[in-house]
């Protein structure tokens, strides 16, 4: 008897190695606003939402720019980098997902990323047929490291 009924995957760092691209985008965005940050500083936000990171940066540097401006600039910076670099898949992740699917394990993704980024990633890796549920950190009250995104995915998977 198989006790495993479902698996919830995070996206960044589990399905794809996205952190280098996220870091480059954040550094480029902050340069546009006259602030220099580095990779080490960006690493303290791994797993959190872009909104949270830019709220912290906005407060730290006492910037009057609306948070939406940071988020738009960041989205544009990521899109530009994705055109040239893309997100590399974590080795053997697709094989694992296919194997779980073949064994009737329900699959979900729970990520801090916006839903459009989740869907773009799933499509680019040709994983759309295998997942039944997707939860974005934008849909929950508390971003990671709070467990809200994973709790919501568990609820959706029953």
CSV table of C-alpha atoms in Angstrom, one decimal:
chain,number,residue,atom,x,y,z
A,1,UNK,CA,0.0,0.0,0.0
A,2,UNK,CA,1.4,3.4,-1.0
A,3,UNK,CA,1.0,5.9,1.8
A,4,UNK,CA,2.3,8.8,-0.3
A,5,UNK,CA,-0.7,10.6,-1.8
A,6,UNK,CA,0.7,14.0,-2.9
A,7,UNK,CA,3.9,15.9,-3.3
A,8,UNK,CA,4.2,19.7,-3.1
A,9,UNK,CA,7.2,21.2,-4.9
A,10,UNK,CA,8.6,24.6,-4.3
A,11,UNK,CA,9.8,26.2,-7.6
A,12,UNK,CA,12.9,28.2,-7.1
A,13,UNK,CA,15.8,26.0,-6.2
A,14,UNK,CA,13.7,22.8,-6.5
A,15,UNK,CA,12.4,22.8,-10.0
A,16,UNK,CA,14.7,25.5,-11.4
A,17,UNK,CA,18.0,27.1,-10.5
A,18,UNK,CA,16.5,30.6,-10.6
A,19,UNK,CA,18.4,32.5,-7.9
A,20,UNK,CA,21.3,33.7,-10.1
A,21,UNK,CA,18.8,35.4,-12.4
A,22,UNK,CA,16.6,36.8,-9.6
A,23,UNK,CA,19.8,38.3,-8.0
A,24,UNK,CA,21.0,39.9,-11.3
A,25,UNK,CA,17.5,41.4,-11.8
A,26,UNK,CA,17.3,42.8,-8.3
A,27,UNK,CA,20.8,44.3,-8.6
A,28,UNK,CA,20.0,45.9,-12.0
A,29,UNK,CA,16.7,47.3,-10.6
A,30,UNK,CA,18.2,48.9,-7.6
A,31,UNK,CA,20.9,50.5,-9.8
A,32,UNK,CA,18.1,52.1,-11.7
A,33,UNK,CA,17.0,53.7,-8.5
A,34,UNK,CA,20.6,54.8,-7.5
A,35,UNK,CA,21.3,52.0,-5.0
A,36,UNK,CA,24.1,49.5,-5.2
A,37,UNK,CA,23.4,46.1,-3.6
A,38,UNK,CA,25.4,42.9,-4.1
A,39,UNK,CA,24.8,39.1,-4.4
A,40,UNK,CA,25.4,38.5,-0.7
A,41,UNK,CA,22.7,41.0,0.3
A,42,UNK,CA,20.2,39.5,-2.2
A,43,UNK,CA,20.9,36.0,-0.7
A,44,UNK,CA,19.2,37.1,2.5
A,45,UNK,CA,15.9,37.2,0.6
A,46,UNK,CA,16.0,33.8,-1.0
A,47,UNK,CA,12.6,32.1,-0.7
A,48,UNK,CA,10.8,35.4,0.0
A,49,UNK,CA,8.6,37.4,-2.3
A,50,UNK,CA,9.9,40.1,-4.6
A,51,UNK,CA,7.4,42.5,-2.9
A,52,UNK,CA,8.9,41.8,0.5
A,53,UNK,CA,12.4,42.3,-0.7
A,54,UNK,CA,11.6,45.6,-2.3
A,55,UNK,CA,9.6,46.8,0.7
A,56,UNK,CA,12.7,46.2,2.9
A,57,UNK,CA,15.0,47.9,0.4
A,58,UNK,CA,12.6,50.8,0.1
A,59,UNK,CA,12.5,51.3,3.9
A,60,UNK,CA,16.2,50.7,4.3
A,61,UNK,CA,17.2,53.4,1.7
A,62,UNK,CA,14.2,55.7,2.5
A,63,UNK,CA,13.0,55.8,-1.1
A,64,UNK,CA,9.8,57.5,-2.0
A,65,UNK,CA,9.2,55.4,-5.1
A,66,UNK,CA,5.9,53.3,-5.0
A,67,UNK,CA,6.5,49.6,-4.5
A,68,UNK,CA,4.6,48.9,-7.7
A,69,UNK,CA,7.4,50.7,-9.6
A,70,UNK,CA,10.0,48.4,-8.1
A,71,UNK,CA,7.9,45.4,-9.0
A,72,UNK,CA,7.3,46.5,-12.6
A,73,UNK,CA,11.0,47.2,-13.1
A,74,UNK,CA,12.0,43.9,-11.6
A,75,UNK,CA,9.5,42.0,-13.8
A,76,UNK,CA,10.9,43.7,-16.9
A,77,UNK,CA,14.5,43.0,-15.8
A,78,UNK,CA,13.7,39.3,-15.3
A,79,UNK,CA,11.9,39.1,-18.6
A,80,UNK,CA,14.9,40.6,-20.3
A,81,UNK,CA,17.4,38.2,-18.6
A,82,UNK,CA,15.1,35.2,-19.3
A,83,UNK,CA,15.3,36.0,-23.1
A,84,UNK,CA,19.0,35.4,-23.0
A,85,UNK,CA,19.7,33.1,-20.1
A,86,UNK,CA,16.5,31.2,-19.2
A,87,UNK,CA,16.1,29.1,-16.1
A,88,UNK,CA,18.0,25.8,-16.0
A,89,UNK,CA,16.1,22.9,-14.6
A,90,UNK,CA,17.4,21.1,-11.6
A,91,UNK,CA,19.0,17.8,-12.7
A,92,UNK,CA,16.6,14.9,-12.9
A,93,UNK,CA,13.6,16.8,-11.6
A,94,UNK,CA,11.5,16.1,-14.7
A,95,UNK,CA,12.2,12.4,-14.4
A,96,UNK,CA,11.2,12.5,-10.7
A,97,UNK,CA,7.9,14.3,-11.5
A,98,UNK,CA,7.0,11.9,-14.3
A,99,UNK,CA,7.7,8.9,-12.1
A,100,UNK,CA,5.5,10.3,-9.3
A,101,UNK,CA,2.8,11.1,-11.8
A,102,UNK,CA,2.9,7.5,-13.2
A,103,UNK,CA,2.4,6.3,-9.6
A,104,UNK,CA,-0.8,8.4,-9.3
A,105,UNK,CA,0.7,10.9,-6.8
A,106,UNK,CA,-1.0,14.2,-6.9
A,107,UNK,CA,1.4,17.0,-7.7
A,108,UNK,CA,1.3,20.7,-6.8
A,109,UNK,CA,3.7,23.7,-6.9
A,110,UNK,CA,3.8,26.2,-4.0
A,111,UNK,CA,6.0,29.1,-4.6
A,112,UNK,CA,6.6,32.7,-3.5
A,113,UNK,CA,6.7,33.6,-7.2
A,114,UNK,CA,3.8,35.3,-9.0
A,115,UNK,CA,1.4,32.9,-10.7
A,116,UNK,CA,2.5,34.0,-14.2
A,117,UNK,CA,6.1,33.2,-13.4
A,118,UNK,CA,5.0,29.7,-12.1
A,119,UNK,CA,3.0,29.0,-15.2
A,120,UNK,CA,5.8,30.2,-17.5
A,121,UNK,CA,8.3,28.0,-15.8
A,122,UNK,CA,6.0,24.9,-15.9
A,123,UNK,CA,5.4,25.5,-19.6
A,124,UNK,CA,9.1,26.0,-20.4
A,125,UNK,CA,10.0,22.7,-18.7
A,126,UNK,CA,7.1,20.9,-20.4
A,127,UNK,CA,5.6,19.9,-17.0
A,128,UNK,CA,2.0,21.2,-17.5
A,129,UNK,CA,0.4,17.7,-17.8
A,130,UNK,CA,1.7,16.6,-14.4
A,131,UNK,CA,0.6,19.3,-12.0
A,132,UNK,CA,-3.0,19.8,-10.8
A,133,UNK,CA,-2.6,22.7,-8.4
A,134,UNK,CA,-0.5,25.8,-8.2
A,135,UNK,CA,-0.2,28.2,-5.3
A,136,UNK,CA,1.5,31.6,-5.5
A,137,UNK,CA,2.9,33.5,-2.5
A,138,UNK,CA,0.7,36.4,-3.7
A,139,UNK,CA,-2.4,34.4,-2.7
A,140,UNK,CA,-1.5,34.0,1.0
A,141,UNK,CA,-1.3,36.4,3.9
A,142,UNK,CA,2.2,35.6,5.1
A,143,UNK,CA,5.1,35.0,2.6
A,144,UNK,CA,7.8,32.3,3.2
A,145,UNK,CA,9.4,31.4,5.5
A,146,UNK,CA,5.8,31.2,6.9
A,147,UNK,CA,4.2,28.0,5.8
A,148,UNK,CA,1.0,29.6,4.4
A,149,UNK,CA,1.7,28.8,0.7
A,150,UNK,CA,2.3,25.1,1.5
A,151,UNK,CA,-0.7,24.9,3.8
A,152,UNK,CA,-2.9,26.3,1.0
A,153,UNK,CA,-1.5,23.7,-1.4
A,154,UNK,CA,-2.3,20.9,1.1
A,155,UNK,CA,-5.8,22.2,1.4
A,156,UNK,CA,-6.2,22.3,-2.4
A,157,UNK,CA,-4.9,18.8,-2.7
A,158,UNK,CA,-7.2,17.6,0.1
